[in-house]
Amino acid sequence: AGPWASRPLRWVKGRVVTTYCPANNEPIASVRQASLEDYEETVKKAKEAWKVWADIPAPKRGEIVRQIGDALRQKIKALGSLVSLEMGKIFVEGVGEVQEYVDVCDYAVGLSRMIGGPILPSESKYVYVLVGSRPGHALIEQWNPVGLVGIITAFNFPVAVYGWNSAVAMICGNACLWKGAPTTSLISVAVTKIIAKVLEDNRVPGAVCSLVCGGADVGTAMARDERMDLLSFTGSTKVGKQVALMVQERFGRSLLELGGNNAIIVFEDADLNLVIPSALFAAVGTAGQRCTTARRLFLHESIHDEVVAKLSKAYAQVRIGDPWDSDTLYGPLHTKEAVKMFLDAVEQAKQQGGSVVYGGKVISRPGNYVEPTIVTGLPHNAPIVHTETFAPILYVLKFKEEEEVFAWNNEVKQGLSSSIFTKDLGRIFRWLGPKGSDCGIVNVNIPTSGAEIGGAFGGEKHTGGGRESGSDSWKLYMRRSTCTINYSKNLPLAQGIKFQ
């Protein structure tokens, strides 16, 4: 890598942002944010670093990504604690989030030896000679890295979402420029320092994985910057729409992971021993701040009252406390603003005919703690039911027939994750079919959260249509060329066209 080997990671200096601990609202640290001038310099260095990275064979890139995964493994508890401290999710979830990054690194290592395009049959093999053909030609697909991938991530998964993008983007041959949420800047810095050391130990420029701490001004600059060959954005549907328009205006490529208004449907034949813990974890995990959080619970009318009673009893057993305490199951919301959003949503639910059967209040203790909440009695099309509130509020709704509840699942604007609980094999396949769920993640007898890295993660409609992590999502980080090679001494044209 030549002169890059002795070029250390450089941390730019701009305005200062204070990050706070959600468990007590005490300041943790002051983190310098990048200015637009800093951003400009960082993009230039990242583009230069890409020239080095793109020349490294894919299996060697995979080996470096494997080392990044190992470096994260060695710091997994420390990073998990930092996630609890700065984001607010409980310790086991913080560690689990770092583990996701480690796992996707392992996945990407194998992928680095598999990516590539097919050799396609040329017309010479299928078109009758008298009609016309192209003997002596080969038709192949070539996949190349797009170049520089901009990655904008949200506060709720400050490690894993970057990992999903960066590990796969890197083995594809791309450089990455990351802008994390300003409220989780310490996590972004810590992760980047770990990655930078691995890169530089391999005599690769640290700028291959660049970081720009910043706010909306930096995000807007990334969306409008033609040097961003792909922009991956994770966040709200409202902001994602603005990002999509800015990227599309310059005919750029975007990968959008936006909101979710996810539903669990429980039929009369469901195993309630699976339903209760699934609904509980899906609704209150990460204090309701997952994009895959269950926000709607549809219960068949014959089991509605029984499930509500059992679920309320389970909610009462949830251990609430400091997120870094290993006994805690439920921690705080991320910010004071999130607490206000929670209270507003509860009030709207009441005004629209709902009854709070559990929770609904702020917990009297330091920090951003609210009670996990269950609301019943609302119609399926109530405005608040169709609103994604990033808080632990579960709307419980009755249904009678399969056809109507499938339609209710699909009637919201988002289309991320969905689940049914049933033993009916025919119903399961109808749920998976064209008239079933319209979501990107469609589950049976498991909750809406907890996606595996081997499957493509993402959703439809206002969720943005993007896919990250597994399956063939690697193709989004590459550009495809259809290549025809003439190895003959003649020039036959396609479709048998001849010029006499």
Short mmCIF file of C-alpha atoms in Angstrom, two decimals:
data_model
loop_
_atom_site.label_atom_id
_atom_site.label_comp_id
_atom_site.label_asym_id
_atom_site.label_seq_id
_atom_site.Cartn_x
_atom_site.Cartn_y
_atom_site.Cartn_z
CA ALA A 1 0.00 0.00 0.00
CA GLY A 2 3.04 2.27 -0.10
CA PRO A 3 2.72 5.62 1.67
CA TRP A 4 -0.68 4.72 3.11
CA ALA A 5 0.96 2.39 5.61
CA SER A 6 2.44 5.26 7.58
CA ARG A 7 -0.56 7.55 7.29
CA PRO A 8 -2.49 7.43 10.60
CA LEU A 9 -6.22 7.84 11.03
CA ARG A 10 -7.09 11.51 11.36
CA TRP A 11 -9.94 12.79 13.53
CA VAL A 12 -11.33 16.09 12.28
CA LYS A 13 -12.36 18.90 14.61
CA GLY A 14 -15.60 20.84 14.33
CA ARG A 15 -18.48 21.82 16.58
CA VAL A 16 -18.93 19.90 19.82
CA VAL A 17 -21.95 17.70 20.61
CA THR A 18 -22.56 16.30 24.08
CA THR A 19 -23.87 12.75 24.31
CA TYR A 20 -26.07 11.75 27.26
CA CYS A 21 -26.83 8.51 29.04
CA PRO A 22 -30.54 7.68 28.54
CA ALA A 23 -30.66 5.91 31.92
CA ASN A 24 -30.04 9.12 33.90
CA ASN A 25 -29.70 11.94 31.33
CA GLU A 26 -26.21 12.67 32.64
CA PRO A 27 -23.63 13.85 30.07
CA ILE A 28 -21.14 11.17 29.01
CA ALA A 29 -18.71 13.01 26.76
CA SER A 30 -18.27 15.82 24.27
CA VAL A 31 -17.64 14.67 20.71
CA ARG A 32 -16.35 16.92 17.95
CA GLN A 33 -18.48 16.91 14.81
CA ALA A 34 -17.26 17.43 11.27
CA SER A 35 -17.78 20.62 9.29
CA LEU A 36 -18.64 20.54 5.59
CA GLU A 37 -15.00 21.38 4.88
CA ASP A 38 -13.96 18.34 6.89
CA TYR A 39 -16.52 16.27 4.99
CA GLU A 40 -15.04 17.41 1.67
CA GLU A 41 -11.54 16.39 2.71
CA THR A 42 -12.77 13.04 4.03
CA VAL A 43 -14.55 12.17 0.77
CA LYS A 44 -11.38 12.91 -1.20
CA LYS A 45 -9.31 10.65 1.04
CA ALA A 46 -11.93 7.89 0.88
CA LYS A 47 -11.97 8.03 -2.93
CA GLU A 48 -8.17 7.80 -2.98
CA ALA A 49 -8.25 4.87 -0.58
CA TRP A 50 -10.76 3.08 -2.80
CA LYS A 51 -8.18 2.93 -5.59
CA VAL A 52 -5.98 0.85 -3.30
CA TRP A 53 -8.81 -1.29 -1.95
CA ALA A 54 -10.36 -2.10 -5.34
CA ASP A 55 -7.06 -3.58 -6.57
CA ILE A 56 -6.92 -6.07 -3.70
CA PRO A 57 -8.33 -9.49 -4.73
CA ALA A 58 -11.74 -10.26 -3.24
CA PRO A 59 -10.53 -13.23 -1.12
CA LYS A 60 -7.82 -11.01 0.40
CA ARG A 61 -10.45 -8.37 1.13
CA GLY A 62 -12.44 -11.12 2.81
CA GLU A 63 -9.45 -12.03 4.96
CA ILE A 64 -9.18 -8.44 6.18
CA VAL A 65 -12.92 -8.38 6.95
CA ARG A 66 -12.42 -11.61 8.91
CA GLN A 67 -9.78 -9.85 10.99
CA ILE A 68 -12.22 -6.99 11.61
CA GLY A 69 -14.72 -9.53 12.92
CA ASP A 70 -12.08 -11.01 15.23
CA ALA A 71 -11.11 -7.55 16.51
CA LEU A 72 -14.75 -6.84 17.31
CA ARG A 73 -15.01 -10.21 19.09
CA GLN A 74 -12.15 -9.24 21.38
CA LYS A 75 -13.95 -6.02 22.37
CA ILE A 76 -17.51 -7.36 22.30
CA LYS A 77 -18.34 -6.83 26.00
CA ALA A 78 -16.77 -3.37 26.09
CA LEU A 79 -18.67 -2.32 22.95
CA GLY A 80 -21.87 -3.89 24.29
CA SER A 81 -21.46 -1.85 27.48
CA LEU A 82 -20.90 1.30 25.45
CA VAL A 83 -24.12 0.63 23.50
CA SER A 84 -25.98 0.31 26.82
CA LEU A 85 -24.40 3.48 28.15
CA GLU A 86 -24.96 5.70 25.13
CA MET A 87 -27.95 4.21 23.28
CA GLY A 88 -29.80 2.74 26.29
CA LYS A 89 -30.58 -0.83 25.20
CA ILE A 90 -29.96 -3.56 27.74
CA PHE A 91 -26.50 -5.12 27.96
CA VAL A 92 -27.36 -8.48 26.38
CA GLU A 93 -28.91 -6.69 23.41
CA GLY A 94 -25.88 -4.41 23.14
CA VAL A 95 -23.57 -7.42 23.05
CA GLY A 96 -25.95 -9.13 20.63
CA GLU A 97 -25.79 -6.16 18.30
CA VAL A 98 -21.99 -6.30 18.16
CA GLN A 99 -22.30 -10.06 17.62
CA GLU A 100 -24.42 -9.33 14.54
CA TYR A 101 -21.53 -7.32 13.10
CA VAL A 102 -19.16 -10.22 13.89
CA ASP A 103 -21.53 -12.71 12.27
CA VAL A 104 -21.95 -10.67 9.11
CA CYS A 105 -18.15 -10.41 8.87
CA ASP A 106 -18.00 -14.22 8.94
CA TYR A 107 -20.74 -14.34 6.32
CA ALA A 108 -18.91 -11.83 4.12
CA VAL A 109 -15.69 -13.85 4.27
CA GLY A 110 -17.39 -16.77 2.54
CA LEU A 111 -19.15 -14.44 0.14
CA SER A 112 -15.80 -12.95 -0.92
CA ARG A 113 -14.98 -16.24 -2.69
CA MET A 114 -18.40 -16.61 -4.32
CA ILE A 115 -19.45 -13.29 -5.83
CA GLY A 116 -19.38 -13.12 -9.60
CA GLY A 117 -21.49 -13.21 -12.72
CA PRO A 118 -22.52 -16.10 -14.98
CA ILE A 119 -21.36 -17.04 -18.44
CA LEU A 120 -24.48 -16.67 -20.56
CA PRO A 121 -25.33 -18.63 -23.70
CA SER A 122 -24.55 -16.60 -26.81
CA GLU A 123 -26.95 -16.70 -29.76
CA SER A 124 -24.57 -19.01 -31.56
CA LYS A 125 -25.90 -21.90 -29.49
CA TYR A 126 -29.59 -21.34 -30.11
CA VAL A 127 -30.12 -19.58 -33.44
CA TYR A 128 -30.23 -21.66 -36.62
CA VAL A 129 -27.18 -20.97 -38.78
CA LEU A 130 -29.15 -20.06 -41.91
CA VAL A 131 -31.13 -17.46 -39.94
CA GLY A 132 -28.03 -15.95 -38.41
CA SER A 133 -25.78 -16.54 -35.41
CA ARG A 134 -22.67 -15.28 -33.69
CA PRO A 135 -20.18 -18.12 -33.50
CA GLY A 136 -16.93 -17.35 -31.77
CA HIS A 137 -18.56 -15.05 -29.22
CA ALA A 138 -18.78 -15.27 -25.44
CA LEU A 139 -21.40 -13.46 -23.38
CA ILE A 140 -20.58 -12.87 -19.71
CA GLU A 141 -21.69 -10.73 -16.79
CA GLN A 142 -19.02 -8.75 -14.97
CA TRP A 143 -19.68 -7.38 -11.47
CA ASN A 144 -17.51 -4.51 -10.23
CA PRO A 145 -17.65 -2.40 -7.05
CA VAL A 146 -19.68 0.80 -7.28
CA GLY A 147 -16.86 2.75 -5.59
CA LEU A 148 -17.73 4.78 -2.49
CA VAL A 149 -20.67 3.68 -0.35
CA GLY A 150 -22.14 6.30 1.99
CA ILE A 151 -23.75 4.74 5.07
CA ILE A 152 -26.09 6.76 7.29
CA THR A 153 -27.30 4.84 10.34
CA ALA A 154 -29.83 5.50 13.12
CA PHE A 155 -29.43 5.62 16.91
CA ASN A 156 -31.31 2.40 17.65
CA PHE A 157 -28.76 0.06 16.05
CA PRO A 158 -25.55 2.08 16.17
CA VAL A 159 -23.28 -0.91 15.44
CA ALA A 160 -25.13 -3.68 13.61
CA VAL A 161 -26.61 -1.71 10.70
CA TYR A 162 -23.22 -0.25 9.84
CA GLY A 163 -21.82 -3.78 10.02
CA TRP A 164 -24.44 -5.18 7.65
CA ASN A 165 -23.51 -2.55 5.09
CA SER A 166 -19.77 -2.20 5.53
CA ALA A 167 -18.78 -5.88 5.68
CA VAL A 168 -20.60 -6.73 2.45
CA ALA A 169 -19.63 -3.46 0.74
CA MET A 170 -15.97 -4.06 1.60
CA ILE A 171 -15.68 -7.57 0.20
CA CYS A 172 -17.34 -6.25 -2.96
CA GLY A 173 -14.42 -3.82 -3.27
CA ASN A 174 -15.98 -0.58 -2.05
CA ALA A 175 -14.76 2.07 0.34
CA CYS A 176 -17.23 3.25 3.00
CA LEU A 177 -18.06 6.64 4.47
CA TRP A 178 -20.12 6.37 7.65
CA LYS A 179 -22.28 8.96 9.36
CA GLY A 180 -23.81 7.59 12.52
CA ALA A 181 -26.44 9.31 14.67
CA PRO A 182 -25.01 12.32 16.57
CA THR A 183 -26.47 10.95 19.81
CA THR A 184 -24.37 7.77 19.51
CA SER A 185 -21.12 9.36 18.34
CA LEU A 186 -18.96 7.58 20.92
CA ILE A 187 -20.03 4.22 19.51
CA SER A 188 -19.22 5.34 15.96
CA VAL A 189 -15.75 6.50 17.04
CA ALA A 190 -15.02 3.28 18.95
CA VAL A 191 -16.04 1.00 16.08
CA THR A 192 -14.09 3.04 13.53
CA LYS A 193 -10.92 2.96 15.65
CA ILE A 194 -11.12 -0.85 15.84
CA ILE A 195 -11.58 -1.14 12.08
CA ALA A 196 -8.84 1.40 11.31
CA LYS A 197 -6.25 -0.55 13.28
CA VAL A 198 -7.02 -3.74 11.35
CA LEU A 199 -6.78 -1.92 8.02
CA GLU A 200 -3.51 -0.21 8.88
CA ASP A 201 -2.01 -3.42 10.31
CA ASN A 202 -2.64 -4.87 6.82
CA ARG A 203 -0.95 -1.85 5.19
CA VAL A 204 -4.30 -0.68 3.84
CA PRO A 205 -5.44 2.96 4.18
CA GLY A 206 -7.71 3.55 7.15
CA ALA A 207 -9.77 5.84 4.92
CA VAL A 208 -11.27 2.72 3.32
CA CYS A 209 -13.66 2.93 6.29
CA SER A 210 -14.01 6.65 6.93
CA LEU A 211 -16.19 8.26 9.58
CA VAL A 212 -17.76 11.71 9.58
CA CYS A 213 -19.56 12.59 12.81
CA GLY A 214 -22.18 15.15 11.95
CA GLY A 215 -25.79 16.20 11.75
CA ALA A 216 -28.32 16.90 9.02
CA ASP A 217 -25.92 19.15 7.11
CA VAL A 218 -23.49 16.28 6.55
CA GLY A 219 -26.32 13.89 5.72
CA THR A 220 -27.68 16.31 3.13
CA ALA A 221 -24.23 16.74 1.63
CA MET A 222 -23.91 12.95 1.28
CA ALA A 223 -27.30 12.63 -0.38
CA ARG A 224 -26.47 15.33 -2.93
CA ASP A 225 -22.88 14.29 -3.56
CA GLU A 226 -22.39 12.59 -6.91
CA ARG A 227 -19.22 11.01 -5.54
CA MET A 228 -21.45 8.83 -3.32
CA ASP A 229 -21.87 5.91 -5.70
CA LEU A 230 -24.41 4.31 -3.36
CA LEU A 231 -26.10 5.88 -0.35
CA SER A 232 -27.47 3.50 2.26
CA PHE A 233 -29.85 5.28 4.62
CA THR A 234 -31.49 3.83 7.72
CA GLY A 235 -33.96 6.05 9.55
CA SER A 236 -37.49 7.40 9.53
CA THR A 237 -39.74 7.30 6.49
CA LYS A 238 -40.10 11.09 6.62
CA VAL A 239 -36.36 11.75 6.37
CA GLY A 240 -35.84 8.79 4.04
CA LYS A 241 -38.23 10.30 1.50
CA GLN A 242 -36.18 13.51 1.47
CA VAL A 243 -32.97 11.52 1.06
CA ALA A 244 -34.46 9.47 -1.78
CA LEU A 245 -35.53 12.59 -3.66
CA MET A 246 -32.10 14.20 -3.32
CA VAL A 247 -30.32 11.06 -4.50
CA GLN A 248 -32.75 10.49 -7.37
CA GLU A 249 -32.37 14.10 -8.49
CA ARG A 250 -28.75 13.32 -9.37
CA PHE A 251 -29.69 9.85 -10.75
CA GLY A 252 -27.82 8.24 -7.89
CA ARG A 253 -28.37 4.87 -6.25
CA SER A 254 -29.90 4.54 -2.80
CA LEU A 255 -30.63 1.72 -0.38
CA LEU A 256 -33.41 2.68 2.01
CA GLU A 257 -34.29 0.98 5.30
CA LEU A 258 -37.11 3.04 6.77
CA GLY A 259 -40.08 2.65 9.13
CA GLY A 260 -42.12 -0.36 10.11
CA ASN A 261 -45.61 -0.76 11.54
CA ASN A 262 -45.39 -4.45 12.18
CA ALA A 263 -48.16 -6.84 13.12
CA ILE A 264 -48.49 -10.20 14.84
CA ILE A 265 -51.65 -12.16 13.97
CA VAL A 266 -52.78 -14.88 16.41
CA PHE A 267 -55.36 -17.40 15.25
CA GLU A 268 -57.58 -19.51 17.48
CA ASP A 269 -55.40 -22.62 17.01
CA ALA A 270 -52.15 -20.90 18.01
CA ASP A 271 -49.85 -22.21 20.72
CA LEU A 272 -50.14 -19.50 23.39
CA ASN A 273 -46.95 -20.73 25.03
CA LEU A 274 -45.22 -19.34 21.94
CA VAL A 275 -47.44 -16.30 21.51
CA ILE A 276 -47.02 -14.64 24.92
CA PRO A 277 -43.18 -14.49 25.07
CA SER A 278 -43.03 -13.65 21.36
CA ALA A 279 -45.45 -10.73 21.64
CA LEU A 280 -43.74 -9.52 24.81
CA PHE A 281 -40.23 -9.46 23.37
CA ALA A 282 -41.33 -8.08 20.00
CA ALA A 283 -43.23 -5.23 21.65
CA VAL A 284 -40.95 -4.23 24.54
CA GLY A 285 -37.51 -5.31 23.33
CA THR A 286 -35.18 -2.30 23.02
CA ALA A 287 -38.05 -0.40 24.71
CA GLY A 288 -40.03 -0.52 21.46
CA GLN A 289 -37.30 1.24 19.47
CA ARG A 290 -36.66 -1.41 16.82
CA CYS A 291 -37.82 -0.96 13.25
CA THR A 292 -39.14 -4.54 13.60
CA THR A 293 -40.97 -3.86 16.90
CA ALA A 294 -44.50 -5.34 17.02
CA ARG A 295 -46.89 -2.38 17.20
CA ARG A 296 -50.13 -4.18 16.28
CA LEU A 297 -51.36 -7.45 17.78
CA PHE A 298 -54.38 -8.98 16.01
CA LEU A 299 -56.15 -11.59 18.14
CA HIS A 300 -58.95 -13.87 17.02
CA GLU A 301 -62.07 -12.88 18.94
CA SER A 302 -62.31 -16.31 20.59
CA ILE A 303 -58.96 -15.92 22.38
CA HIS A 304 -58.73 -12.12 22.69
CA ASP A 305 -59.55 -11.76 26.39
CA GLU A 306 -57.40 -14.72 27.44
CA VAL A 307 -54.33 -13.46 25.58
CA VAL A 308 -54.73 -9.89 26.87
CA ALA A 309 -54.92 -11.19 30.46
CA LYS A 310 -51.86 -13.43 30.06
CA LEU A 311 -49.89 -10.73 28.26
CA SER A 312 -50.70 -8.15 30.95
CA LYS A 313 -49.49 -10.60 33.59
CA ALA A 314 -46.27 -11.11 31.64
CA TYR A 315 -45.77 -7.34 31.28
CA ALA A 316 -46.02 -7.01 35.07
CA GLN A 317 -43.03 -9.34 35.42
CA VAL A 318 -40.72 -7.34 33.15
CA ARG A 319 -37.59 -6.32 35.04
CA ILE A 320 -37.00 -2.58 34.57
CA GLY A 321 -33.66 -1.02 35.47
CA ASP A 322 -30.25 0.22 34.37
CA PRO A 323 -29.49 -1.15 30.91
CA TRP A 324 -26.00 -2.32 31.90
CA ASP A 325 -27.41 -4.44 34.76
CA SER A 326 -27.46 -8.08 33.62
CA ASP A 327 -30.82 -8.66 35.37
CA THR A 328 -32.59 -5.88 33.43
CA LEU A 329 -34.97 -6.84 30.62
CA TYR A 330 -36.29 -3.37 29.79
CA GLY A 331 -34.35 -0.10 29.74
CA PRO A 332 -35.03 3.55 28.91
CA LEU A 333 -36.07 5.35 25.77
CA HIS A 334 -33.17 7.03 24.00
CA THR A 335 -34.08 10.70 24.56
CA LYS A 336 -36.41 13.04 26.43
CA GLU A 337 -38.10 13.79 23.10
CA ALA A 338 -38.97 10.09 22.77
CA VAL A 339 -40.72 10.22 26.16
CA LYS A 340 -42.86 13.10 24.92
CA MET A 341 -43.72 11.15 21.75
CA PHE A 342 -44.77 8.21 23.92
CA LEU A 343 -47.10 10.33 26.06
CA ASP A 344 -48.60 12.02 22.99
CA ALA A 345 -49.31 8.65 21.38
CA VAL A 346 -50.98 7.28 24.54
CA GLU A 347 -53.19 10.37 24.72
CA GLN A 348 -54.16 10.09 21.04
CA ALA A 349 -55.03 6.42 21.53
CA LYS A 350 -57.38 7.34 24.37
CA GLN A 351 -59.01 10.11 22.33
CA GLN A 352 -59.59 7.69 19.45
CA GLY A 353 -61.42 5.18 21.65
CA GLY A 354 -58.64 3.04 23.07
CA SER A 355 -58.35 1.75 26.64
CA VAL A 356 -54.98 1.44 28.35
CA VAL A 357 -55.05 -1.96 30.06
CA TYR A 358 -51.41 -1.85 31.10
CA GLY A 359 -48.84 0.95 31.48
CA GLY A 360 -49.24 4.28 29.75
CA LYS A 361 -47.24 6.40 32.19
CA VAL A 362 -43.76 7.75 32.76
CA ILE A 363 -41.82 5.82 35.41
CA SER A 364 -40.75 7.98 38.34
CA ARG A 365 -36.99 7.52 38.32
CA PRO A 366 -34.01 9.29 36.71
CA GLY A 367 -33.71 8.81 32.97
CA ASN A 368 -36.12 8.33 30.07
CA TYR A 369 -38.17 5.44 31.48
CA VAL A 370 -41.79 4.79 30.49
CA GLU A 371 -44.09 1.89 31.25
CA PRO A 372 -44.48 -0.76 28.54
CA THR A 373 -48.04 -0.22 27.38
CA ILE A 374 -50.96 -2.27 26.07
CA VAL A 375 -53.95 -0.53 24.46
CA THR A 376 -57.18 -2.31 23.48
CA GLY A 377 -60.49 -1.31 21.91
CA LEU A 378 -59.21 0.67 18.93
CA PRO A 379 -60.49 0.01 15.40
CA HIS A 380 -57.94 -1.40 12.98
CA ASN A 381 -57.94 1.80 10.92
CA ALA A 382 -57.57 4.30 13.79
CA PRO A 383 -55.03 7.01 12.84
CA ILE A 384 -52.78 6.24 15.80
CA VAL A 385 -52.73 2.54 14.87
CA HIS A 386 -51.43 3.55 11.45
CA THR A 387 -48.73 5.76 12.99
CA GLU A 388 -45.30 4.34 13.79
CA THR A 389 -44.44 5.57 17.27
CA PHE A 390 -40.92 4.57 18.29
CA ALA A 391 -42.02 3.55 21.77
CA PRO A 392 -43.23 0.41 23.64
CA ILE A 393 -46.94 0.76 22.83
CA LEU A 394 -48.82 -2.32 21.61
CA TYR A 395 -52.27 -1.90 20.03
CA VAL A 396 -54.36 -5.07 20.51
CA LEU A 397 -57.16 -5.57 17.97
CA LYS A 398 -59.88 -8.20 17.46
CA PHE A 399 -60.58 -10.02 14.20
CA LYS A 400 -62.96 -12.72 12.99
CA GLU A 401 -61.80 -14.00 9.60
CA GLU A 402 -58.47 -14.75 7.94
CA GLU A 403 -59.17 -12.68 4.84
CA GLU A 404 -59.98 -9.51 6.78
CA VAL A 405 -56.98 -9.71 9.09
CA PHE A 406 -54.57 -10.32 6.20
CA ALA A 407 -55.99 -7.17 4.62
CA TRP A 408 -55.59 -5.25 7.90
CA ASN A 409 -51.97 -6.33 8.13
CA ASN A 410 -51.36 -4.89 4.66
CA GLU A 411 -53.36 -1.68 4.93
CA VAL A 412 -50.63 0.38 6.66
CA LYS A 413 -48.15 2.28 4.51
CA GLN A 414 -45.10 0.44 5.82
CA GLY A 415 -44.23 -3.13 4.86
CA LEU A 416 -41.30 -4.36 6.93
CA SER A 417 -42.07 -7.34 9.18
CA SER A 418 -45.11 -9.49 9.94
CA SER A 419 -45.92 -12.72 11.80
CA ILE A 420 -48.75 -15.19 12.22
CA PHE A 421 -49.23 -17.85 14.88
CA THR A 422 -51.19 -20.87 13.68
CA LYS A 423 -50.97 -24.64 13.17
CA ASP A 424 -52.99 -24.61 9.93
CA LEU A 425 -50.63 -25.60 7.11
CA GLY A 426 -52.89 -24.21 4.40
CA ARG A 427 -53.16 -20.87 6.18
CA ILE A 428 -49.37 -20.73 6.53
CA PHE A 429 -48.86 -21.01 2.79
CA ARG A 430 -51.66 -18.55 2.04
CA TRP A 431 -49.85 -16.13 4.39
CA LEU A 432 -46.63 -16.62 2.42
CA GLY A 433 -48.39 -16.32 -0.93
CA PRO A 434 -49.45 -13.43 -3.18
CA LYS A 435 -52.61 -12.69 -1.16
CA GLY A 436 -50.84 -12.94 2.18
CA SER A 437 -48.44 -10.54 3.83
CA ASP A 438 -47.01 -7.76 1.66
CA CYS A 439 -43.97 -7.29 3.91
CA GLY A 440 -40.32 -7.97 3.19
CA ILE A 441 -40.08 -10.19 6.29
CA VAL A 442 -42.88 -12.75 6.66
CA ASN A 443 -42.75 -15.04 9.71
CA VAL A 444 -44.69 -17.99 11.07
CA ASN A 445 -44.80 -18.87 14.79
CA ILE A 446 -41.96 -16.47 15.63
CA PRO A 447 -42.12 -12.73 16.44
CA THR A 448 -41.57 -9.83 14.05
CA SER A 449 -38.09 -9.03 15.40
CA GLY A 450 -34.91 -11.07 15.36
CA ALA A 451 -34.02 -11.33 11.65
CA GLU A 452 -31.08 -13.58 10.71
CA ILE A 453 -28.13 -12.27 8.73
CA GLY A 454 -28.36 -15.00 6.09
CA GLY A 455 -31.64 -13.61 4.79
CA ALA A 456 -32.01 -10.26 3.06
CA PHE A 457 -33.29 -7.68 5.54
CA GLY A 458 -35.71 -4.97 4.42
CA GLY A 459 -39.26 -4.13 3.49
CA GLU A 460 -41.67 -2.81 0.90
CA LYS A 461 -43.77 0.32 0.36
CA HIS A 462 -42.84 3.18 2.73
CA THR A 463 -40.19 0.97 4.30
CA GLY A 464 -38.13 1.85 1.25
CA GLY A 465 -37.57 -1.39 -0.67
CA GLY A 466 -33.90 -1.76 0.31
CA ARG A 467 -32.24 -5.05 1.27
CA GLU A 468 -29.17 -5.52 3.46
CA SER A 469 -27.01 -8.37 4.76
CA GLY A 470 -27.81 -11.81 3.31
CA SER A 471 -29.15 -13.53 0.20
CA ASP A 472 -28.19 -11.60 -2.96
CA SER A 473 -28.12 -8.15 -1.34
CA TRP A 474 -24.43 -7.96 -2.29
CA LYS A 475 -25.57 -7.03 -5.79
CA LEU A 476 -26.75 -3.64 -4.51
CA TYR A 477 -23.13 -2.76 -3.68
CA MET A 478 -21.89 -3.55 -7.19
CA ARG A 479 -22.51 -2.49 -10.76
CA ARG A 480 -23.23 -5.05 -13.45
CA SER A 481 -21.86 -5.03 -17.00
CA THR A 482 -23.05 -7.32 -19.78
CA CYS A 483 -19.93 -8.11 -21.80
CA THR A 484 -19.66 -9.69 -25.25
CA ILE A 485 -16.25 -10.93 -26.38
CA ASN A 486 -15.62 -11.76 -30.03
CA TYR A 487 -12.76 -14.26 -30.23
CA SER A 488 -13.37 -15.08 -33.92
CA LYS A 489 -12.14 -13.38 -37.09
CA ASN A 490 -15.65 -12.53 -38.27
CA LEU A 491 -18.25 -9.94 -37.29
CA PRO A 492 -21.69 -11.56 -37.28
CA LEU A 493 -24.40 -9.30 -35.87
CA ALA A 494 -27.08 -10.22 -33.40
CA GLN A 495 -30.57 -11.31 -34.52
CA GLY A 496 -29.07 -12.46 -37.85
CA ILE A 497 -28.84 -8.93 -39.30
CA LYS A 498 -26.59 -8.67 -42.40
CA PHE A 499 -25.38 -5.69 -44.37
CA GLN A 500 -24.73 -6.58 -48.05
#
